[in-house]
mmCIF file of C-alpha atoms in Angstrom:
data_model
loop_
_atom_site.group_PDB
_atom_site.id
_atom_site.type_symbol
_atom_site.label_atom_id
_atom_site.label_comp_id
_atom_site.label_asym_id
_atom_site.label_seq_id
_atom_site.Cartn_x
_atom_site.Cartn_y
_atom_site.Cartn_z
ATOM 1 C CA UNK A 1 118.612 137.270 105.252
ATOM 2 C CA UNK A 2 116.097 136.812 108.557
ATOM 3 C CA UNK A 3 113.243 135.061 108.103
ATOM 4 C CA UNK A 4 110.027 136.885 107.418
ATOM 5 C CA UNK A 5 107.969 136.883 110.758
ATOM 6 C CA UNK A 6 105.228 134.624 110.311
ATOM 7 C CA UNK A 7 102.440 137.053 112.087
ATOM 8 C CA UNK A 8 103.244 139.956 109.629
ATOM 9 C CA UNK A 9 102.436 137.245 106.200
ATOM 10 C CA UNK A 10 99.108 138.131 104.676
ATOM 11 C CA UNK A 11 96.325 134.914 105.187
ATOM 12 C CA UNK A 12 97.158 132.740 102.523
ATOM 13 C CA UNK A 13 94.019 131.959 99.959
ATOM 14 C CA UNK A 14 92.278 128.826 100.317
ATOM 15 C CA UNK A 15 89.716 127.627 97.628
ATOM 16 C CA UNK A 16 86.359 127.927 98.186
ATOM 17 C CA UNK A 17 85.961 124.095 98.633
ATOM 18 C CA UNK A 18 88.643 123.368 100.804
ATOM 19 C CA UNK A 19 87.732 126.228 102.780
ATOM 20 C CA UNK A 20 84.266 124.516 103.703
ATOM 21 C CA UNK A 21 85.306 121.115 103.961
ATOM 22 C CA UNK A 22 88.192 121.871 106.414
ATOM 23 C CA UNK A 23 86.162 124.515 108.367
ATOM 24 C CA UNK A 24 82.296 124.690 109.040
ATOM 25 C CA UNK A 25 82.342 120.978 107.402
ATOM 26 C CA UNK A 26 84.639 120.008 109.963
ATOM 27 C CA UNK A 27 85.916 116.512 107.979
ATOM 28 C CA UNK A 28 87.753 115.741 111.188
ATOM 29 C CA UNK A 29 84.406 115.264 113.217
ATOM 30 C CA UNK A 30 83.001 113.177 109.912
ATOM 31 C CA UNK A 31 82.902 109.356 111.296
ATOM 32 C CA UNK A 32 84.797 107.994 108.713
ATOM 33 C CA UNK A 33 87.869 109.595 110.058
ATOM 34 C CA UNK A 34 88.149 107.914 113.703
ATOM 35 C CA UNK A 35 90.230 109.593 115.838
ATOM 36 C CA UNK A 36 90.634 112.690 114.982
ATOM 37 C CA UNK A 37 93.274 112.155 111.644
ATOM 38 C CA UNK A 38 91.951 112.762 108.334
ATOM 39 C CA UNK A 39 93.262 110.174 105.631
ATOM 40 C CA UNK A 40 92.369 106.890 103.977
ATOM 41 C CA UNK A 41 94.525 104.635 106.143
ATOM 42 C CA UNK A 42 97.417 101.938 105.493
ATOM 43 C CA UNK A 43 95.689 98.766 106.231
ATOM 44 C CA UNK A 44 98.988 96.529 106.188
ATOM 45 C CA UNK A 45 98.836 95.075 110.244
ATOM 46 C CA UNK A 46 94.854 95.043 110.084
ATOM 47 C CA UNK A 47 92.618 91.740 109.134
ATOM 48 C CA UNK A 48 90.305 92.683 106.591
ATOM 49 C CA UNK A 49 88.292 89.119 106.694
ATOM 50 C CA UNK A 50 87.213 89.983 109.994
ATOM 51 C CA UNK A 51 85.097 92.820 111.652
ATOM 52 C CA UNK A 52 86.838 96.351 111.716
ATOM 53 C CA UNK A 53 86.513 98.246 114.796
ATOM 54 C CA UNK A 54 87.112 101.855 115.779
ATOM 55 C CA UNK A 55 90.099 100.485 117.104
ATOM 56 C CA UNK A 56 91.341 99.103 113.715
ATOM 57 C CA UNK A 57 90.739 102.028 111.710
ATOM 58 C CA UNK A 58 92.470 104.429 113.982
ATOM 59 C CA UNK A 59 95.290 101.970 113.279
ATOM 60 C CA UNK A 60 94.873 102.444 110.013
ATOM 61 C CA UNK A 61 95.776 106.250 110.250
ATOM 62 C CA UNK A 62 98.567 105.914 112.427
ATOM 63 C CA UNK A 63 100.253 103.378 110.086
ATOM 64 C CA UNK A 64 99.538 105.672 107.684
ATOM 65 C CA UNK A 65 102.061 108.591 109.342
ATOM 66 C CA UNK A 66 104.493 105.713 110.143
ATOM 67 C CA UNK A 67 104.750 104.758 106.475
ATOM 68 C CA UNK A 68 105.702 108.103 105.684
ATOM 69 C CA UNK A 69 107.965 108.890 108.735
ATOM 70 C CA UNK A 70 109.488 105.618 108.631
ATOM 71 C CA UNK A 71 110.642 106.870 104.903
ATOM 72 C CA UNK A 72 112.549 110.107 106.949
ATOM 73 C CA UNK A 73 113.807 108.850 109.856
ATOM 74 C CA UNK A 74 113.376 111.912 111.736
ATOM 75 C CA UNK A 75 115.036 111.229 114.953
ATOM 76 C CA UNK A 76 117.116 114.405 115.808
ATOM 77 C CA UNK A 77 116.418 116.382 112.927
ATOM 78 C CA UNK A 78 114.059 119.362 112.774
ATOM 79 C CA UNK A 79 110.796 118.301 110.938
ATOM 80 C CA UNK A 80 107.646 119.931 109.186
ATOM 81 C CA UNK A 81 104.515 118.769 108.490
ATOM 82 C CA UNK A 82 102.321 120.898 105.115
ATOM 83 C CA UNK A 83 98.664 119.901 105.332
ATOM 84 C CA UNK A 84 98.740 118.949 109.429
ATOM 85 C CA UNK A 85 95.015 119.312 110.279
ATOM 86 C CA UNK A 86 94.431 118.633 113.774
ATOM 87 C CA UNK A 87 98.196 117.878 113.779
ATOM 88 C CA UNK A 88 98.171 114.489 115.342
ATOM 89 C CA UNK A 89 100.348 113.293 113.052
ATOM 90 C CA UNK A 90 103.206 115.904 114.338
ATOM 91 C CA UNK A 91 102.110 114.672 118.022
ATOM 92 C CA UNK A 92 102.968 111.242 116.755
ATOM 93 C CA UNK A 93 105.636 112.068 115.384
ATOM 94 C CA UNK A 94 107.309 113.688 118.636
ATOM 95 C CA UNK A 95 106.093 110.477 120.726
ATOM 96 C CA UNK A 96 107.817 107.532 118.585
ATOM 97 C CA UNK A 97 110.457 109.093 116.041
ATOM 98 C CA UNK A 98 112.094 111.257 118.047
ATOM 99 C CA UNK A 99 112.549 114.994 115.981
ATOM 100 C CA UNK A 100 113.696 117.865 117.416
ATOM 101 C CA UNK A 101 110.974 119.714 116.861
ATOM 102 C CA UNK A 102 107.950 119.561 114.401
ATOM 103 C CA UNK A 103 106.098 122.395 112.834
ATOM 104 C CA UNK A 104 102.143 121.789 111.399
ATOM 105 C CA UNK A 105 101.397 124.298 108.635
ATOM 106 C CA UNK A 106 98.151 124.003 107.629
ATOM 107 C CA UNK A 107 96.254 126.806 105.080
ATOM 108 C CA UNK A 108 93.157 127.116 107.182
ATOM 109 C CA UNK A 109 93.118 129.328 110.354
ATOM 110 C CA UNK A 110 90.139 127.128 111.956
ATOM 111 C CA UNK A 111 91.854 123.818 111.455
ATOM 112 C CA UNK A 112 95.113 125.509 113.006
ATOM 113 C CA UNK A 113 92.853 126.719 116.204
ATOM 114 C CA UNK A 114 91.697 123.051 116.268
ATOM 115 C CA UNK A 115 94.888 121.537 116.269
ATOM 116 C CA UNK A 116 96.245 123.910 119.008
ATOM 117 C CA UNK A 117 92.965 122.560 120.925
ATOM 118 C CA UNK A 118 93.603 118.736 120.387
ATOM 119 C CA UNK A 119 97.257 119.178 121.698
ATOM 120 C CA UNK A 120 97.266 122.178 124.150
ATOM 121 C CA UNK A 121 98.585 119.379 126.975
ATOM 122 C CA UNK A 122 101.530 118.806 124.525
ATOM 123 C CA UNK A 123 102.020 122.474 123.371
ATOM 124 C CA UNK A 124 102.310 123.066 127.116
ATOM 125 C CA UNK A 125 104.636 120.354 127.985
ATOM 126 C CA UNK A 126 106.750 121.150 124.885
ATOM 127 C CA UNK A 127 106.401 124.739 123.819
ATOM 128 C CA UNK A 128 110.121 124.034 121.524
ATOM 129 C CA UNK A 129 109.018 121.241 119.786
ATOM 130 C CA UNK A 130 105.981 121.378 118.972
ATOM 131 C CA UNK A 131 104.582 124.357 117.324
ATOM 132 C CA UNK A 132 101.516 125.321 114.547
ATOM 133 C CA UNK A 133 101.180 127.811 111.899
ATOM 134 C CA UNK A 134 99.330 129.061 109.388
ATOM 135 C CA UNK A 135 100.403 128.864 105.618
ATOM 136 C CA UNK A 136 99.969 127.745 102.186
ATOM 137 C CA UNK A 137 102.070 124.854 100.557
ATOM 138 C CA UNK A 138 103.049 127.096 98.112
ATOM 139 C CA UNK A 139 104.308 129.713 100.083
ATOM 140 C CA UNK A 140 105.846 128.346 103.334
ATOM 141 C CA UNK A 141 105.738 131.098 106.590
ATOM 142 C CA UNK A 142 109.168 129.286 107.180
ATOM 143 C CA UNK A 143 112.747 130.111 106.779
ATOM 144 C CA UNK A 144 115.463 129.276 104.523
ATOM 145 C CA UNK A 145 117.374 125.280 105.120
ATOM 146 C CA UNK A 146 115.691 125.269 108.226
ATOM 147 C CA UNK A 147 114.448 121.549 108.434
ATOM 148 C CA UNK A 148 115.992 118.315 107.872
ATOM 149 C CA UNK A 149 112.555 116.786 106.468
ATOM 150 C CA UNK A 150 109.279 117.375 105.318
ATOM 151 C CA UNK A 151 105.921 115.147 104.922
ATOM 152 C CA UNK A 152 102.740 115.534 103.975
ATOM 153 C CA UNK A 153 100.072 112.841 104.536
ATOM 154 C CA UNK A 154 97.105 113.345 102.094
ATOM 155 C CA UNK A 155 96.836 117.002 101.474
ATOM 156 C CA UNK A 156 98.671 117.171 97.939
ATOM 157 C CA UNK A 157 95.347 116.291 95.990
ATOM 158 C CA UNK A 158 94.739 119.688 97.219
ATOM 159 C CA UNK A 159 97.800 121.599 96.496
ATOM 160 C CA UNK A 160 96.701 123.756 93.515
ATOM 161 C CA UNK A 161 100.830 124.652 92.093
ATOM 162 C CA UNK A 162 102.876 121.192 92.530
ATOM 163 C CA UNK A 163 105.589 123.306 91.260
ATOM 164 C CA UNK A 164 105.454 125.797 93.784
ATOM 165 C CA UNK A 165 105.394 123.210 96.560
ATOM 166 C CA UNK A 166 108.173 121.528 95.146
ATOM 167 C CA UNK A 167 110.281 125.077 94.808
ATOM 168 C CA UNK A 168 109.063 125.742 98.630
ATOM 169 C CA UNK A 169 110.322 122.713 100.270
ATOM 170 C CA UNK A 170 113.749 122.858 98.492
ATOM 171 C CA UNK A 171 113.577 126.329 99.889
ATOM 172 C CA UNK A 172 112.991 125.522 103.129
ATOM 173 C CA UNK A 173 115.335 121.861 103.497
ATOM 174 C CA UNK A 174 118.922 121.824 104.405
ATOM 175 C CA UNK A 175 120.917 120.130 101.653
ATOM 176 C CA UNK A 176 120.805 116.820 102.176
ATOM 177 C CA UNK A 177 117.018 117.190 104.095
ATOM 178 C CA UNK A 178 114.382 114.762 102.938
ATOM 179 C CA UNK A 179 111.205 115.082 101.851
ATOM 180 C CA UNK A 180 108.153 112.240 101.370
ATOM 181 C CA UNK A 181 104.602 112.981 100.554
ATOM 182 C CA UNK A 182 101.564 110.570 100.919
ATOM 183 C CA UNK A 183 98.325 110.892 98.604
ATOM 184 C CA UNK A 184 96.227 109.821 95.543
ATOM 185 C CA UNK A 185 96.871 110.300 92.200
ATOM 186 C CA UNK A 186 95.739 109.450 88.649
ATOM 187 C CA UNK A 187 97.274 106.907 87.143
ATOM 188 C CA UNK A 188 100.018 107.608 84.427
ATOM 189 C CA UNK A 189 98.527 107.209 80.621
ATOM 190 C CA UNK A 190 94.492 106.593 81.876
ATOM 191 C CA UNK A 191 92.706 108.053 79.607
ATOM 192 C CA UNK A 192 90.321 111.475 80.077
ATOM 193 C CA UNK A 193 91.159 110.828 84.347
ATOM 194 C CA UNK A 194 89.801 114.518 84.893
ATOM 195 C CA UNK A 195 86.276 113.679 83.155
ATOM 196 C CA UNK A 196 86.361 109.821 84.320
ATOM 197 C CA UNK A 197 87.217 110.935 88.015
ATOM 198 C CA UNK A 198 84.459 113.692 88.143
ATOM 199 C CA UNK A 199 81.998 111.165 87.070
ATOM 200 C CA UNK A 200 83.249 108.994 89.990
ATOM 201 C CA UNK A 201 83.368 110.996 92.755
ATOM 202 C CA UNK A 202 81.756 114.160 93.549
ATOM 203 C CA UNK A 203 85.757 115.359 95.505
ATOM 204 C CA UNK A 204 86.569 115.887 91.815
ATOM 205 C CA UNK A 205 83.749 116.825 90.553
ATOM 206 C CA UNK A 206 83.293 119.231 93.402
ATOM 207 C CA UNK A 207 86.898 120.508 92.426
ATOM 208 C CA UNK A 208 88.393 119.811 96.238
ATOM 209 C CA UNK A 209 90.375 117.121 95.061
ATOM 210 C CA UNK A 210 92.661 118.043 91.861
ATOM 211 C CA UNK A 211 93.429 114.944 89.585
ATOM 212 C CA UNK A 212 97.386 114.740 88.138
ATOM 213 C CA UNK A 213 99.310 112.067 87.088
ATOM 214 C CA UNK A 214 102.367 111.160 90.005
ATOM 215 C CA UNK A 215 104.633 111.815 87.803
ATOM 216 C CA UNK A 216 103.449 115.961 87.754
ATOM 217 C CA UNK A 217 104.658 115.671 91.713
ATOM 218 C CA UNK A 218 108.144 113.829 90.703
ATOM 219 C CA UNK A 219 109.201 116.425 87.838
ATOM 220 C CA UNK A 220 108.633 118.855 89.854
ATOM 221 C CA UNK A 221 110.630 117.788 92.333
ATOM 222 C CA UNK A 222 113.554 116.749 90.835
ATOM 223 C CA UNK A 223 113.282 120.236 88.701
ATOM 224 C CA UNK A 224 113.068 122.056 92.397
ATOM 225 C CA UNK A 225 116.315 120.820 93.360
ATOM 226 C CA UNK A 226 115.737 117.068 94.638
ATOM 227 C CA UNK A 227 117.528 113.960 93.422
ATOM 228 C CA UNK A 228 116.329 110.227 94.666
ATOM 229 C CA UNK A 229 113.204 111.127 93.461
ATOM 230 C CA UNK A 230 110.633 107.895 93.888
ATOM 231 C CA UNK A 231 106.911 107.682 93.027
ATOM 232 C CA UNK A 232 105.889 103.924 95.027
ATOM 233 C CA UNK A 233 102.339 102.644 94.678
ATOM 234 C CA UNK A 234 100.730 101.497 97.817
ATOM 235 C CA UNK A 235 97.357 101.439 96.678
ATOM 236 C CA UNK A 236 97.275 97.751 97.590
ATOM 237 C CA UNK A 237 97.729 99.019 101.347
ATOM 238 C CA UNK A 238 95.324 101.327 101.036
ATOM 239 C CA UNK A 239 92.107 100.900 98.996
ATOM 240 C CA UNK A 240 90.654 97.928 100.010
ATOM 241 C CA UNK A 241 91.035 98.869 103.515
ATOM 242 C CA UNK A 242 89.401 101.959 102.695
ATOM 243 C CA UNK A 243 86.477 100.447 101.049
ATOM 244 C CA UNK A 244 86.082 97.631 103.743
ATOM 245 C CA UNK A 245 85.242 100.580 106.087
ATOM 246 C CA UNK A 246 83.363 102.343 104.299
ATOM 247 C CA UNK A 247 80.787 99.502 103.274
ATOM 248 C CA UNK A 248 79.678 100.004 106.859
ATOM 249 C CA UNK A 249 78.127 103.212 105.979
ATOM 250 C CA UNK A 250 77.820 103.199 102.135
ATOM 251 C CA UNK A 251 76.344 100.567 100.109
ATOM 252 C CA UNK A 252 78.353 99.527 96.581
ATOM 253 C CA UNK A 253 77.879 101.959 93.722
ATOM 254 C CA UNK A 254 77.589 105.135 95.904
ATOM 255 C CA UNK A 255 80.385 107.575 95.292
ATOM 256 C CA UNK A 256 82.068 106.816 98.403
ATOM 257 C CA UNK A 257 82.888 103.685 97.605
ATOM 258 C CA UNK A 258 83.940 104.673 93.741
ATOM 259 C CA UNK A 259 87.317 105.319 95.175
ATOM 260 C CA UNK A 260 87.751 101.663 94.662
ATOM 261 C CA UNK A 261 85.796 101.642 91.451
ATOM 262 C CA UNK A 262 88.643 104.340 90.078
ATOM 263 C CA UNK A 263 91.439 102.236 91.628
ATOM 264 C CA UNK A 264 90.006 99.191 90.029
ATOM 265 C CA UNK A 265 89.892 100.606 86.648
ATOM 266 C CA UNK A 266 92.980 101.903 86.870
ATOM 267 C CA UNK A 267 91.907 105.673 86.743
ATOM 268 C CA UNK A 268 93.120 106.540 90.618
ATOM 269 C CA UNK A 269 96.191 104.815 92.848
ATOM 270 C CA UNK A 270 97.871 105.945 95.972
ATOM 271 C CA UNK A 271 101.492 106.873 96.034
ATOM 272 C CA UNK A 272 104.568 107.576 98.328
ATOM 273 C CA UNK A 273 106.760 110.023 96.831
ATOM 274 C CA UNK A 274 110.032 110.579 98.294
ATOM 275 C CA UNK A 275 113.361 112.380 97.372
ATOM 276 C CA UNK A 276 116.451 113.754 98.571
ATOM 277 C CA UNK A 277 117.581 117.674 98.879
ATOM 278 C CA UNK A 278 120.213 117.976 96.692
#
């Protein structure tokens, strides 16, 4: 059966708080998120005793994509990427792992136009690798055992049906294809996270940010079809990093900086999850 053309798919939904924060918010722009990426960083290779720079915290985000890609090994192999944003993390992808081709879905049509923007020299250079579309996690404007991996770097808090992701990138992997997703989580067995998470931080309270134990995530993908399935903590990696930065902005006790608070008491961690097409 041919794949559905993409341009003929209605525009998927997006909720009214991701819609903002994505679009006239522009998070990207927000200086938190140096450079251009949007996520929380993987502060392994930087020196948190000293002063962080720019320079460090654009580090940060890169290591970030590594970690994940580094889990695929995507060299050769046709790759997509749910959640891209401005899709730097496809471009550096193509630069030092060596896929095929990557595609960026991302739900919201300005982030796509913004992404297209930030890498029209690359989109030029490679019009057959590189490539950006529109589309919903749960519904992927993609074809059948396409791709030979998928990622997605801290866009699942947003995912509304973990299920449905986890039925569309079965769908959409070869057998054999590997999937690994980066993002925050509650912890398993805190108690009341929903209530205790809202209180925190106003991404939950606001509803952007959707709180679920890790484990929702791995069921669902070992129910979609995926074997292998691991759930890996790197909270250590990633919080204190996190909060190091942001204390240059935010004093303690402002809701910023409760992403620590909810790590520290256990409510909130940050998770790899990775598992195998069966």
């Amino acid at each position: 059966m041919p794949a559905e053309d993409p341009a003929e798919r209605p525009a998927p939904a997006v909720r009214p708080e991701v819609w903002e924060t994505y679009g006239p918010a522009d998070l990207s722009a927000v200086p938190v998120f140096a450079g251009g990426f949007i996520n929380f960083g993987y502060w392994h290779s930087v020196d948190l005793e000293g002063p962080l720079s720019q320079a460090d915290r654009i580090r940060s985000e890169q290591d970030l994509y590594r970690h994940v890609l580094d889990a695929l090994a995507p060299d050769g192999g046709r790759a997509v990427e749910v959640g891209c944003g401005l899709g730097l993390g496809c471009a550096l992808a193509l630069d030092e792992y060596g896929p095929a081709a990557v595609t960026g879905v991302d739900v919201h049509p300005q982030q796509l136009r913004r992404a297209r923007e930030a890498n029209s020299p690359l989109l030029a250079a490679e019009p057959r690798r590189l490539s950006f579309v529109l589309g919903a996690a749960e519904s992927l404007p993609l074809g059948d055992a396409e791709y030979d991996c998928l990622y997605s770097v801290e866009a699942v808090q947003h995912f509304p049906d973990l299920p449905a992701f986890a039925r569309e990138a079965a769908r959409v992997l070869r057998p054999g294809g590997r999937v690994a997703v980066a993002g925050f989580f509650s912890v398993e067995g805190a108690p009341d996270p929903e209530e205790r998470l809202a209180g925190l931080l106003e991404t939950f309270a606001s509803g952007l940010d959707i709180a679920r134990p890790v484990s929702r995530l791995a069921h669902a993908l070992h129910e979609a079809g995926f074997d292998d399935v691991r759930a890996d903590s790197i909270g250590p990696q990633v919080w204190p990093g996190w909060d190091r930065w942001l204390a240059r902005l935010w004093a303690p006790g402002t809701w910023p900086r409760n992403f620590m608070a909810a790590w520290e008491q256990q409510i909130l961690d940050y998770y790899l999850v990775t598992a195998a097409r069966r």
